[in-house]
Amino acid sequence: MGRREEYYGDDIENTSSVDAERGYGEKDGTFVDEATAVPGDSFTRGDSTYAKIQRFAGKLKIEQRGIERVPEDERTDTSLANVGTMWLAANMVVSSFAIGALAIPVFDLGFVDSLLTIFFINLLGIAPVCFFSTFGPKFGLRQMVLSRFFFGFYGVKIIAFFNILACVGWSSVNVIVGAQLLNAVNSNVPGYAGIIIIAGATFLVTLFGYKVVHAYEFWSWIPCFIIFLIVLGEFAHSSQFSNIPMSVGSSEAGSVLSFAASVFGFATGWTSYAADYTVYQPANASRVKVFLWTFAGLIFPLCFTEMLGLAVMTASLNTPSYADGYKNAGIGGLLAAVLFPPLGRFGEFCLVVLALSIVANNCPNIYSVTFSLQVMAHWTQAVPRFIWTFVGTLIYCAIAIPGYSHFESVLENFMLLIGYWLAIYEGISLTEHFLFKRSINNYNLHHYNQPSLLPPGIAAILAFCFGIFGAVMGMAQVWFVGPVGKKIGNPTYGGDVGFELAFAFSALSYAGLRIVEKRSFGR
C-alpha cells in the first residue's frame, strides 16, 4: 500500500524535519517537545493510495491517526469527564456482573468474604490503569508505543502480540455472552445473529475513532446503570438474598486467592490500553485529576456490578427458580429469574439493554487492538487504523460464531490462562519507571521511535520469561494447577497466586537484569 514515506519507518524523528521547526510548544507554562509529533494533515498529503484512503476517511470524520504521536495543537479533548465516563461505561456491563456472581458457584465463598475481596482487589487492580492513563496527556503516545520505553523497540512486539490475543479473545468471549442474553429473550435470534448485531454496533463506534468512542461511552453507561438499579430493586423486593457465611481454614484461603485472581485480572486488564484514551488531552492536564477521574470511572462500576452479581447469586442456593435459571442459561438465566416474573415484557427489554452493554465493553478492545497491530511491523503501521478495526472485527466474529456452540468454555479458559501476562507487564514497566526512570520527566521523546536509543529489551524479555515461570508455578486454572498453587487450599483446585508470583518474579529479575543491561549498553 502506498504511503507518505517520511512519516513511517524507524527514523520518524529524523525524517519529520518538515515539522521540526515547531520545536517546543508552550501552553500555560508547560513546554511540549513537538519535534517528534506527527501533524494530522501529513496523512493526506500526496497522491499515494494511502493518502487517498485517508482523505476519504477524513471526509467521513473518521479518525486518521494511528500510533503516531499527537501534536499539542491537536489535543483538543479538554473534558476530564470523558476520562471517567470512558471506563464507567466499559465496566457498567453484564460481564463485570458475571465476575461477582462467580464467587459462589465456582469458588464456594460466602457473602462477606467475597464482598471484601471485590473491594480491595479492585483497588489494587485498577491502580496501574489510573497510573498509566496519566502518561497519555504528557506524551501524546498510545500505551503500546509508550511500552517501548520499558521493553525496547523490538521487545514490545511480544507485549503487543499478547495484547492482540487479549483484545480479540475477550471480545469473542464477551460477544458470545451478549448473544446468549439476546437468545434467552428471544429464541428466534440465533447465536450468530446476536454476535453480528453486537459486533456490528461495536465496529461502527470504533471505526470513527477516539471522539466517537468517548461520545458513546459518555452516555451509554446511563441506561445500563438504570437497568442494574431495577435489578437491585426487584431483587431486594423479592427477599431472596441469603447471607452465606464464610468458611475458615486453608480451603477458604485458596478460594479467596482464586476468586481474587479473577477480580484482579478483569480490573487490571485495561492497563495495556490506558494511555490510548487520554492522548488527546492537553499536555498541561493535571496528572492528579486524570488519575482520580480514571479511578472514579473504574472503581464505582466494578464494585457496584460485581457486588450486585454476588448478592443476586446468593439466592441460587435456596431459590429453585434462580438455581434453574443459572444452570440452564448462565448469567442470562439468573437475570431473567430476577426480572421476568415481576416485569414481564419490560424485563425482557431490560435484558436486551444489558446484552447491548457488551458494545461499551468491547469498544476499548477493538479500538486499542489496532495500535498493537500497528506496533508489530513497518508494514502494519502503514495500514490505516480504521482498516485494522475492520480486520479485528472480522477475526473475533470468526472465532465467536463457531465458539458460541462448540468451544466457549475452552476459549474462556484459554483467555484466563494467558491473562497472567498483565502482571508481568506491570512488574517490568513499573520497575523501570520507579527504579530507573524515577520521574515522568526523565523520558526522552526523541527516543520513542529510535531502536538504537531505546532500551535493548534483553532484560525485559528475560524478565518476561521469569514472570511466565512464576505464573506457571502459582496458577490454579481448569487446565493446570501449579506446584505452588497446589500447596494452598484444596490440592485438587489449589489457590491461585499466579498473578502475585508473575509480578514478583518479573519485577525482581528485571531490576537485576536491567542494571547489567544499562552498564553493558549504556541505554
Short mmCIF file of C-alpha atoms in Angstrom, two decimals:
data_model
loop_
_atom_site.label_atom_id
_atom_site.label_comp_id
_atom_site.label_asym_id
_atom_site.label_seq_id
_atom_site.Cartn_x
_atom_site.Cartn_y
_atom_site.Cartn_z
CA MET A 1 0.00 0.00 0.00
CA GLY A 2 1.35 3.41 -0.93
CA ARG A 3 2.06 5.89 1.83
CA ARG A 4 3.85 9.12 2.62
CA GLU A 5 7.27 7.70 3.47
CA GLU A 6 8.56 10.42 5.71
CA TYR A 7 6.05 9.60 8.43
CA TYR A 8 6.67 5.87 8.58
CA GLY A 9 9.67 3.81 9.46
CA ASP A 10 12.22 3.64 12.21
CA ASP A 11 13.58 7.17 11.80
CA ILE A 12 10.48 9.25 12.19
CA GLU A 13 12.25 11.87 14.30
CA ASN A 14 14.92 12.46 11.66
CA THR A 15 12.53 12.39 8.72
CA SER A 16 9.85 14.64 10.18
CA SER A 17 12.02 17.72 9.75
CA VAL A 18 9.17 19.28 7.78
CA ASP A 19 7.56 19.98 11.13
CA ALA A 20 10.63 20.09 13.34
CA GLU A 21 10.75 23.85 13.25
CA ARG A 22 7.84 23.76 15.64
CA GLY A 23 10.46 22.83 18.24
CA TYR A 24 8.97 23.29 21.67
CA GLY A 25 5.39 24.40 22.04
CA GLU A 26 4.34 26.28 25.11
CA LYS A 27 0.91 26.22 26.70
CA ASP A 28 0.12 27.67 30.09
CA GLY A 29 3.75 27.38 31.11
CA THR A 30 4.04 23.74 30.02
CA PHE A 31 6.79 23.12 27.47
CA VAL A 32 5.96 20.42 24.95
CA ASP A 33 8.54 18.85 22.65
CA GLU A 34 6.83 18.93 19.25
CA ALA A 35 9.77 17.81 17.10
CA THR A 36 8.66 14.16 17.15
CA ALA A 37 4.91 14.79 16.82
CA VAL A 38 3.19 13.96 13.52
CA PRO A 39 0.60 16.52 12.34
CA GLY A 40 -2.78 15.27 11.20
CA ASP A 41 -2.53 16.82 7.74
CA SER A 42 0.52 14.66 6.96
CA PHE A 43 -1.72 11.62 6.50
CA THR A 44 -3.45 13.14 3.47
CA ARG A 45 -0.50 14.68 1.62
CA GLY A 46 0.38 13.37 -1.82
CA ASP A 47 -1.34 11.14 -4.36
CA SER A 48 -0.49 7.72 -2.92
CA THR A 49 -3.18 5.13 -2.27
CA TYR A 50 -2.62 5.66 1.44
CA ALA A 51 -3.23 9.42 1.15
CA LYS A 52 -6.35 8.91 -0.95
CA ILE A 53 -7.80 6.46 1.57
CA GLN A 54 -7.02 8.86 4.40
CA ARG A 55 -8.65 11.78 2.56
CA PHE A 56 -11.78 9.69 2.08
CA ALA A 57 -11.75 8.79 5.77
CA GLY A 58 -11.36 12.47 6.65
CA LYS A 59 -14.49 13.34 4.68
CA LEU A 60 -16.41 10.83 6.81
CA LYS A 61 -14.90 12.29 10.02
CA ILE A 62 -13.08 9.03 10.72
CA GLU A 63 -10.01 9.33 12.95
CA GLN A 64 -6.98 9.02 10.67
CA ARG A 65 -4.25 8.80 13.29
CA GLY A 66 -2.78 5.51 14.46
CA ILE A 67 0.26 5.14 16.71
CA GLU A 68 1.86 8.41 15.56
CA ARG A 69 2.45 10.92 18.32
CA VAL A 70 -0.27 13.57 18.70
CA PRO A 71 0.90 17.22 18.40
CA GLU A 72 -0.13 19.59 21.17
CA ASP A 73 -2.28 21.74 18.90
CA GLU A 74 -4.41 18.69 18.05
CA ARG A 75 -5.04 17.67 21.65
CA THR A 76 -8.48 19.22 21.89
CA ASP A 77 -10.14 16.87 24.40
CA THR A 78 -10.22 19.12 27.46
CA SER A 79 -13.02 17.27 29.27
CA LEU A 80 -11.73 15.21 32.16
CA ALA A 81 -15.24 13.79 32.47
CA ASN A 82 -14.52 11.92 29.22
CA VAL A 83 -11.72 10.10 31.02
CA GLY A 84 -14.01 8.92 33.80
CA THR A 85 -17.06 8.03 31.71
CA MET A 86 -14.90 6.06 29.30
CA TRP A 87 -14.18 3.48 31.99
CA LEU A 88 -17.55 3.91 33.70
CA ALA A 89 -19.34 2.69 30.58
CA ALA A 90 -16.80 -0.03 29.76
CA ASN A 91 -17.36 -1.62 33.19
CA MET A 92 -21.07 -0.92 33.82
CA VAL A 93 -21.77 -4.11 31.90
CA VAL A 94 -23.07 -7.62 32.32
CA SER A 95 -19.51 -9.03 32.09
CA SER A 96 -18.50 -7.43 35.40
CA PHE A 97 -21.81 -8.54 36.96
CA ALA A 98 -20.81 -12.08 35.97
CA ILE A 99 -17.40 -11.78 37.68
CA GLY A 100 -19.04 -11.10 41.04
CA ALA A 101 -21.52 -13.92 40.56
CA LEU A 102 -18.67 -16.45 40.18
CA ALA A 103 -17.77 -16.22 43.87
CA ILE A 104 -20.44 -18.67 45.00
CA PRO A 105 -20.90 -21.41 42.36
CA VAL A 106 -17.25 -21.54 41.24
CA PHE A 107 -15.23 -20.61 44.33
CA ASP A 108 -17.65 -21.64 47.09
CA LEU A 109 -17.22 -18.43 49.06
CA GLY A 110 -19.50 -16.66 51.50
CA PHE A 111 -21.02 -13.22 51.04
CA VAL A 112 -18.86 -11.05 53.31
CA ASP A 113 -15.51 -12.55 52.29
CA SER A 114 -16.46 -12.18 48.62
CA LEU A 115 -17.56 -8.59 49.20
CA LEU A 116 -14.26 -7.66 50.83
CA THR A 117 -12.29 -9.42 48.11
CA ILE A 118 -14.14 -7.49 45.40
CA PHE A 119 -13.49 -4.15 47.06
CA PHE A 120 -9.82 -4.47 47.97
CA ILE A 121 -8.67 -6.41 44.91
CA ASN A 122 -10.34 -3.92 42.58
CA LEU A 123 -8.45 -1.12 44.36
CA LEU A 124 -5.23 -2.97 43.60
CA GLY A 125 -6.15 -3.94 40.05
CA ILE A 126 -7.13 -0.50 38.79
CA ALA A 127 -4.08 1.32 40.22
CA PRO A 128 -1.85 0.64 37.16
CA VAL A 129 -4.67 1.69 34.79
CA CYS A 130 -5.01 5.01 36.61
CA PHE A 131 -1.24 5.50 36.70
CA PHE A 132 -0.59 4.90 33.01
CA SER A 133 -3.61 6.97 31.99
CA THR A 134 -1.62 9.99 33.18
CA PHE A 135 1.07 9.27 30.57
CA GLY A 136 -1.25 9.96 27.63
CA PRO A 137 -1.53 13.75 28.08
CA LYS A 138 2.15 14.07 28.95
CA PHE A 139 3.46 12.32 25.83
CA GLY A 140 0.63 12.05 23.30
CA LEU A 141 1.58 8.41 22.72
CA ARG A 142 -0.50 5.24 22.78
CA GLN A 143 0.13 2.70 25.53
CA MET A 144 1.87 0.18 23.29
CA VAL A 145 4.21 2.87 21.93
CA LEU A 146 4.92 4.08 25.47
CA SER A 147 5.81 0.50 26.32
CA ARG A 148 8.88 0.80 24.08
CA PHE A 149 10.48 2.76 26.92
CA PHE A 150 10.13 -0.38 29.07
CA PHE A 151 10.58 -3.24 26.61
CA GLY A 152 12.58 -1.69 23.78
CA PHE A 153 11.59 -1.23 20.15
CA TYR A 154 11.62 -4.95 19.36
CA GLY A 155 10.78 -6.40 22.75
CA VAL A 156 7.47 -4.53 22.81
CA LYS A 157 6.29 -6.65 19.89
CA ILE A 158 5.96 -9.57 22.30
CA ILE A 159 3.75 -7.44 24.52
CA ALA A 160 1.74 -6.28 21.52
CA PHE A 161 1.20 -9.91 20.48
CA PHE A 162 -0.23 -10.80 23.90
CA ASN A 163 -2.36 -7.67 23.81
CA ILE A 164 -3.76 -8.67 20.41
CA LEU A 165 -4.66 -12.11 21.80
CA ALA A 166 -6.33 -10.45 24.80
CA CYS A 167 -8.29 -7.91 22.73
CA VAL A 168 -9.55 -10.42 20.17
CA GLY A 169 -10.08 -13.25 22.66
CA TRP A 170 -12.05 -11.28 25.23
CA SER A 171 -14.07 -9.58 22.50
CA SER A 172 -15.08 -13.05 21.37
CA VAL A 173 -15.99 -14.19 24.88
CA ASN A 174 -17.94 -11.00 25.59
CA VAL A 175 -19.91 -11.04 22.36
CA ILE A 176 -20.88 -14.68 22.96
CA VAL A 177 -22.28 -13.68 26.36
CA GLY A 178 -24.25 -10.84 24.76
CA ALA A 179 -25.62 -13.16 22.07
CA GLN A 180 -26.69 -15.66 24.73
CA LEU A 181 -28.66 -12.93 26.51
CA LEU A 182 -30.44 -11.99 23.29
CA ASN A 183 -31.22 -15.65 22.65
CA ALA A 184 -32.58 -16.00 26.20
CA VAL A 185 -35.05 -13.19 25.47
CA ASN A 186 -35.99 -14.44 22.00
CA SER A 187 -35.02 -17.96 20.97
CA ASN A 188 -35.69 -16.97 17.34
CA VAL A 189 -32.49 -14.88 17.45
CA PRO A 190 -29.75 -17.43 16.74
CA GLY A 191 -26.32 -17.07 18.28
CA TYR A 192 -24.62 -15.93 15.09
CA ALA A 193 -27.21 -13.18 14.59
CA GLY A 194 -26.71 -11.83 18.11
CA ILE A 195 -22.93 -11.86 17.58
CA ILE A 196 -23.23 -9.96 14.30
CA ILE A 197 -25.59 -7.38 15.84
CA ILE A 198 -23.31 -6.62 18.77
CA ALA A 199 -20.09 -6.78 16.73
CA GLY A 200 -21.58 -4.54 14.05
CA ALA A 201 -22.59 -1.90 16.58
CA THR A 202 -19.13 -2.06 18.18
CA PHE A 203 -17.47 -1.68 14.77
CA LEU A 204 -19.47 1.43 13.91
CA VAL A 205 -18.42 3.13 17.14
CA THR A 206 -14.75 2.17 16.96
CA LEU A 207 -14.49 2.84 13.20
CA PHE A 208 -14.83 6.59 13.76
CA GLY A 209 -12.20 6.57 16.47
CA TYR A 210 -11.34 8.43 19.64
CA LYS A 211 -14.03 11.13 19.66
CA VAL A 212 -16.93 8.83 18.83
CA VAL A 213 -15.74 6.14 21.26
CA HIS A 214 -15.64 8.74 24.04
CA ALA A 215 -19.00 10.23 22.99
CA TYR A 216 -20.65 6.79 23.02
CA GLU A 217 -19.14 5.80 26.35
CA PHE A 218 -20.09 9.20 27.83
CA TRP A 219 -23.79 8.28 27.61
CA SER A 220 -24.05 4.51 27.24
CA TRP A 221 -23.50 3.74 30.93
CA ILE A 222 -26.71 5.54 31.93
CA PRO A 223 -29.31 3.03 30.63
CA CYS A 224 -27.20 0.15 31.91
CA PHE A 225 -26.96 1.75 35.35
CA ILE A 226 -30.74 2.24 35.40
CA ILE A 227 -31.30 -1.42 34.49
CA PHE A 228 -28.92 -2.57 37.21
CA LEU A 229 -30.80 -0.36 39.70
CA ILE A 230 -34.00 -2.09 38.59
CA VAL A 231 -32.31 -5.46 39.14
CA LEU A 232 -31.24 -4.30 42.60
CA GLY A 233 -34.72 -3.04 43.44
CA GLU A 234 -36.55 -6.14 42.23
CA PHE A 235 -34.09 -8.45 43.92
CA ALA A 236 -34.36 -6.56 47.21
CA HIS A 237 -38.15 -6.66 46.93
CA SER A 238 -38.09 -10.43 46.35
CA SER A 239 -36.41 -11.03 49.73
CA GLN A 240 -34.38 -13.89 48.23
CA PHE A 241 -31.00 -12.63 49.44
CA SER A 242 -29.08 -15.11 51.61
CA ASN A 243 -26.14 -14.05 53.76
CA ILE A 244 -23.96 -17.08 53.12
CA PRO A 245 -21.42 -17.47 55.95
CA MET A 246 -17.75 -17.53 55.14
CA SER A 247 -15.66 -20.64 55.67
CA VAL A 248 -12.36 -20.91 57.52
CA GLY A 249 -9.06 -22.71 57.06
CA SER A 250 -6.82 -23.43 54.10
CA SER A 251 -9.69 -24.15 51.70
CA GLU A 252 -11.12 -20.69 52.37
CA ALA A 253 -7.70 -19.14 51.75
CA GLY A 254 -7.33 -20.97 48.46
CA SER A 255 -10.81 -19.97 47.30
CA VAL A 256 -10.30 -16.32 48.21
CA LEU A 257 -6.99 -16.20 46.32
CA SER A 258 -8.51 -17.82 43.23
CA PHE A 259 -11.51 -15.50 43.23
CA ALA A 260 -9.16 -12.56 43.79
CA ALA A 261 -7.23 -13.60 40.67
CA SER A 262 -10.42 -13.40 38.59
CA VAL A 263 -11.35 -9.99 40.03
CA PHE A 264 -7.82 -8.65 39.61
CA GLY A 265 -7.50 -9.91 36.05
CA PHE A 266 -10.72 -8.20 34.99
CA ALA A 267 -9.87 -4.91 36.69
CA THR A 268 -6.24 -4.66 35.62
CA GLY A 269 -6.97 -5.83 32.08
CA TRP A 270 -7.34 -2.22 30.94
CA THR A 271 -3.72 -1.39 31.81
CA SER A 272 -2.39 -2.18 28.34
CA TYR A 273 -4.87 0.33 26.83
CA ALA A 274 -4.71 3.05 29.48
CA ALA A 275 -2.95 5.90 27.67
CA ASP A 276 -4.92 5.30 24.44
CA TYR A 277 -7.87 7.21 25.89
CA THR A 278 -6.01 10.27 27.15
CA VAL A 279 -3.64 11.03 24.22
CA TYR A 280 -5.84 13.90 23.04
CA GLN A 281 -5.86 15.51 26.46
CA PRO A 282 -3.61 18.63 26.59
CA ALA A 283 -0.09 18.22 27.94
CA ASN A 284 -0.84 20.56 30.83
CA ALA A 285 -3.72 18.38 32.07
CA SER A 286 -3.31 17.70 35.79
CA ARG A 287 -1.90 14.21 36.32
CA VAL A 288 -3.63 14.02 39.69
CA LYS A 289 -7.01 14.86 38.15
CA VAL A 290 -6.54 12.37 35.31
CA PHE A 291 -5.64 9.69 37.88
CA LEU A 292 -8.65 10.47 40.07
CA TRP A 293 -11.14 10.64 37.19
CA THR A 294 -9.87 7.29 35.92
CA PHE A 295 -10.06 5.87 39.44
CA ALA A 296 -13.63 7.04 39.91
CA GLY A 297 -14.64 5.76 36.49
CA LEU A 298 -13.31 2.31 37.31
CA ILE A 299 -13.94 1.68 40.99
CA PHE A 300 -17.64 2.56 41.05
CA PRO A 301 -18.93 0.33 38.21
CA LEU A 302 -16.62 -2.55 39.08
CA CYS A 303 -17.63 -2.67 42.74
CA PHE A 304 -21.30 -1.92 42.08
CA THR A 305 -21.87 -4.53 39.37
CA GLU A 306 -19.70 -7.24 40.91
CA MET A 307 -21.27 -6.82 44.35
CA LEU A 308 -24.72 -6.87 42.76
CA GLY A 309 -23.86 -10.07 40.87
CA LEU A 310 -22.61 -11.60 44.12
CA ALA A 311 -25.77 -10.63 46.01
CA VAL A 312 -28.13 -11.99 43.36
CA MET A 313 -26.19 -15.24 43.13
CA THR A 314 -26.70 -15.91 46.86
CA ALA A 315 -30.34 -16.63 46.08
CA SER A 316 -29.37 -19.55 43.83
CA LEU A 317 -28.65 -21.72 46.88
CA ASN A 318 -32.16 -21.58 48.31
CA THR A 319 -34.42 -20.48 45.46
CA PRO A 320 -35.08 -23.09 42.72
CA SER A 321 -36.01 -20.53 40.04
CA TYR A 322 -32.67 -18.76 40.44
CA ALA A 323 -30.72 -22.02 40.54
CA ASP A 324 -32.51 -23.38 37.46
CA GLY A 325 -32.08 -20.11 35.59
CA TYR A 326 -28.33 -20.09 36.18
CA LYS A 327 -27.98 -23.79 35.41
CA ASN A 328 -29.90 -23.59 32.14
CA ALA A 329 -28.83 -20.20 30.78
CA GLY A 330 -25.95 -18.91 32.88
CA ILE A 331 -25.93 -15.23 33.83
CA GLY A 332 -28.77 -14.51 31.41
CA GLY A 333 -30.95 -17.07 33.17
CA LEU A 334 -30.05 -15.64 36.57
CA LEU A 335 -31.01 -12.11 35.50
CA ALA A 336 -34.18 -13.46 33.88
CA ALA A 337 -35.16 -15.03 37.21
CA VAL A 338 -34.96 -11.58 38.80
CA LEU A 339 -36.62 -9.54 36.05
CA PHE A 340 -39.11 -11.69 34.14
CA PRO A 341 -41.62 -12.76 36.85
CA PRO A 342 -42.37 -9.25 38.17
CA LEU A 343 -41.78 -7.21 35.00
CA GLY A 344 -42.79 -9.47 32.12
CA ARG A 345 -42.07 -7.93 28.71
CA PHE A 346 -40.34 -4.94 30.26
CA GLY A 347 -37.99 -7.38 31.99
CA GLU A 348 -37.13 -8.82 28.59
CA PHE A 349 -36.40 -5.29 27.35
CA CYS A 350 -34.07 -4.78 30.31
CA LEU A 351 -32.17 -7.94 29.40
CA VAL A 352 -31.78 -6.74 25.80
CA VAL A 353 -30.27 -3.47 27.07
CA LEU A 354 -27.80 -5.41 29.20
CA ALA A 355 -26.91 -7.59 26.21
CA LEU A 356 -26.12 -4.45 24.22
CA SER A 357 -23.92 -3.21 27.06
CA ILE A 358 -21.31 -5.54 25.55
CA VAL A 359 -20.78 -2.86 22.91
CA ALA A 360 -19.40 -0.50 25.55
CA ASN A 361 -17.34 -3.35 27.00
CA ASN A 362 -15.80 -4.29 23.65
CA CYS A 363 -15.13 -0.77 22.32
CA PRO A 364 -11.79 -0.45 24.20
CA ASN A 365 -10.75 -3.90 22.96
CA ILE A 366 -11.41 -3.22 19.29
CA TYR A 367 -10.21 0.39 19.28
CA SER A 368 -6.94 -0.48 21.05
CA VAL A 369 -6.15 -3.71 19.19
CA THR A 370 -5.38 -1.56 16.15
CA PHE A 371 -2.43 0.10 17.89
CA SER A 372 -0.95 -3.24 18.93
CA LEU A 373 -1.23 -4.39 15.33
CA GLN A 374 0.47 -1.23 14.07
CA VAL A 375 3.34 -1.67 16.54
CA MET A 376 4.11 -5.15 15.20
CA ALA A 377 5.92 -4.18 11.96
CA HIS A 378 6.77 -1.42 9.49
CA TRP A 379 4.06 -2.50 7.07
CA THR A 380 1.35 -2.88 9.72
CA GLN A 381 1.83 0.77 10.73
CA ALA A 382 1.30 1.73 7.09
CA VAL A 383 -2.20 0.19 7.19
CA PRO A 384 -4.67 2.84 8.47
CA ARG A 385 -6.13 2.31 11.92
CA PHE A 386 -9.73 2.04 10.71
CA ILE A 387 -8.86 -0.80 8.32
CA TRP A 388 -7.36 -2.76 11.22
CA THR A 389 -10.59 -2.08 13.13
CA PHE A 390 -12.50 -3.88 10.38
CA VAL A 391 -9.98 -6.76 10.27
CA GLY A 392 -10.08 -7.16 14.05
CA THR A 393 -13.89 -7.28 13.97
CA LEU A 394 -13.91 -9.98 11.29
CA ILE A 395 -11.40 -12.08 13.24
CA TYR A 396 -13.24 -12.06 16.56
CA CYS A 397 -16.56 -12.75 14.83
CA ALA A 398 -14.93 -15.70 13.04
CA ILE A 399 -13.87 -17.02 16.46
CA ALA A 400 -17.11 -16.23 18.30
CA ILE A 401 -19.64 -17.68 15.83
CA PRO A 402 -18.35 -21.28 15.96
CA GLY A 403 -17.33 -20.75 19.60
CA TYR A 404 -20.94 -19.96 20.55
CA SER A 405 -21.95 -23.59 20.11
CA HIS A 406 -18.74 -25.56 20.34
CA PHE A 407 -15.89 -24.17 22.42
CA GLU A 408 -16.99 -21.19 24.51
CA SER A 409 -15.66 -22.72 27.73
CA VAL A 410 -12.38 -23.69 26.02
CA LEU A 411 -11.98 -20.12 24.73
CA GLU A 412 -12.70 -18.60 28.13
CA ASN A 413 -10.31 -20.97 29.91
CA PHE A 414 -7.60 -20.11 27.40
CA MET A 415 -8.12 -16.38 27.97
CA LEU A 416 -7.90 -16.86 31.72
CA LEU A 417 -4.70 -18.86 31.23
CA ILE A 418 -2.89 -16.14 29.26
CA GLY A 419 -4.19 -13.33 31.49
CA TYR A 420 -1.15 -13.56 33.73
CA TRP A 421 0.87 -11.61 31.15
CA LEU A 422 -0.65 -8.41 32.55
CA ALA A 423 1.05 -8.92 35.90
CA ILE A 424 4.35 -9.46 34.08
CA TYR A 425 3.81 -6.31 32.02
CA GLU A 426 3.14 -4.31 35.17
CA GLY A 427 6.08 -5.84 37.03
CA ILE A 428 8.53 -4.79 34.32
CA SER A 429 7.06 -1.39 33.39
CA LEU A 430 6.54 -0.19 36.95
CA THR A 431 10.04 -1.33 37.95
CA GLU A 432 11.55 0.55 35.01
CA HIS A 433 9.63 3.69 35.89
CA PHE A 434 10.15 3.80 39.64
CA LEU A 435 13.61 2.25 39.88
CA PHE A 436 15.33 3.51 36.74
CA LYS A 437 13.40 6.43 35.19
CA ARG A 438 12.26 7.67 38.63
CA SER A 439 10.27 10.55 37.14
CA ILE A 440 7.93 11.09 34.23
CA ASN A 441 10.23 13.95 33.19
CA ASN A 442 13.09 11.53 32.51
CA TYR A 443 11.55 10.06 29.36
CA ASN A 444 13.21 11.38 26.19
CA LEU A 445 10.56 11.74 23.50
CA HIS A 446 13.24 11.84 20.79
CA HIS A 447 13.85 8.16 21.53
CA TYR A 448 10.37 6.69 21.25
CA ASN A 449 10.77 5.50 17.65
CA GLN A 450 14.56 5.04 17.60
CA PRO A 451 15.59 1.40 18.23
CA SER A 452 19.21 2.38 18.85
CA LEU A 453 18.27 4.83 21.61
CA LEU A 454 15.61 2.81 23.41
CA PRO A 455 16.46 0.07 25.92
CA PRO A 456 17.75 -3.04 24.09
CA GLY A 457 14.90 -5.07 25.58
CA ILE A 458 17.04 -8.04 26.54
CA ALA A 459 16.43 -7.54 30.27
CA ALA A 460 12.70 -7.13 29.68
CA ILE A 461 12.42 -10.28 27.55
CA LEU A 462 14.36 -12.38 30.06
CA ALA A 463 12.30 -10.94 32.93
CA PHE A 464 9.16 -11.76 30.95
CA CYS A 465 10.31 -15.39 30.83
CA PHE A 466 10.92 -15.36 34.59
CA GLY A 467 7.42 -13.93 35.02
CA ILE A 468 5.93 -16.75 32.96
CA PHE A 469 7.74 -19.22 35.21
CA GLY A 470 6.26 -17.51 38.28
CA ALA A 471 2.76 -17.60 36.76
CA VAL A 472 3.04 -21.31 35.96
CA MET A 473 4.26 -22.08 39.47
CA GLY A 474 1.38 -20.25 41.12
CA MET A 475 -1.61 -20.60 38.80
CA ALA A 476 -4.72 -22.57 39.62
CA GLN A 477 -6.75 -22.95 36.44
CA VAL A 478 -9.07 -25.57 34.98
CA TRP A 479 -6.32 -26.91 32.73
CA PHE A 480 -3.42 -26.73 35.13
CA VAL A 481 -2.62 -26.18 38.81
CA GLY A 482 0.96 -25.13 39.53
CA PRO A 483 3.09 -26.71 42.27
CA VAL A 484 2.84 -23.61 44.48
CA GLY A 485 -0.88 -23.25 43.78
CA LYS A 486 -1.43 -26.86 44.91
CA LYS A 487 0.04 -26.06 48.31
CA ILE A 488 -2.78 -23.61 49.04
CA GLY A 489 -6.23 -24.86 49.93
CA ASN A 490 -7.75 -27.98 48.41
CA PRO A 491 -4.99 -29.79 46.43
CA THR A 492 -7.46 -30.59 43.67
CA TYR A 493 -8.28 -26.95 42.94
CA GLY A 494 -5.45 -25.14 44.73
CA GLY A 495 -5.26 -21.42 45.35
CA ASP A 496 -4.30 -19.06 42.55
CA VAL A 497 -1.20 -16.97 43.30
CA GLY A 498 -0.14 -16.81 39.65
CA PHE A 499 -0.56 -13.02 39.39
CA GLU A 500 1.42 -12.41 42.57
CA LEU A 501 4.31 -14.67 41.55
CA ALA A 502 4.31 -13.43 37.96
CA PHE A 503 4.63 -9.84 39.18
CA ALA A 504 7.27 -10.66 41.79
CA PHE A 505 9.41 -12.84 39.52
CA SER A 506 9.32 -10.36 36.63
CA ALA A 507 9.92 -7.26 38.78
CA LEU A 508 12.81 -8.70 40.80
CA SER A 509 14.54 -10.32 37.85
CA TYR A 510 14.13 -7.20 35.74
CA ALA A 511 15.67 -5.00 38.43
CA GLY A 512 18.86 -7.06 38.40
CA LEU A 513 18.99 -7.69 34.67
CA ARG A 514 18.34 -4.05 33.81
CA ILE A 515 21.33 -2.90 35.88
CA VAL A 516 23.56 -5.24 33.86
CA GLU A 517 21.92 -4.16 30.60
CA LYS A 518 22.43 -0.45 31.28
CA ARG A 519 26.07 -0.99 32.17
CA SER A 520 26.61 -3.05 29.02
CA PHE A 521 24.71 -0.91 26.50
CA GLY A 522 24.51 2.48 28.20
CA ARG A 523 20.81 2.82 27.50
#
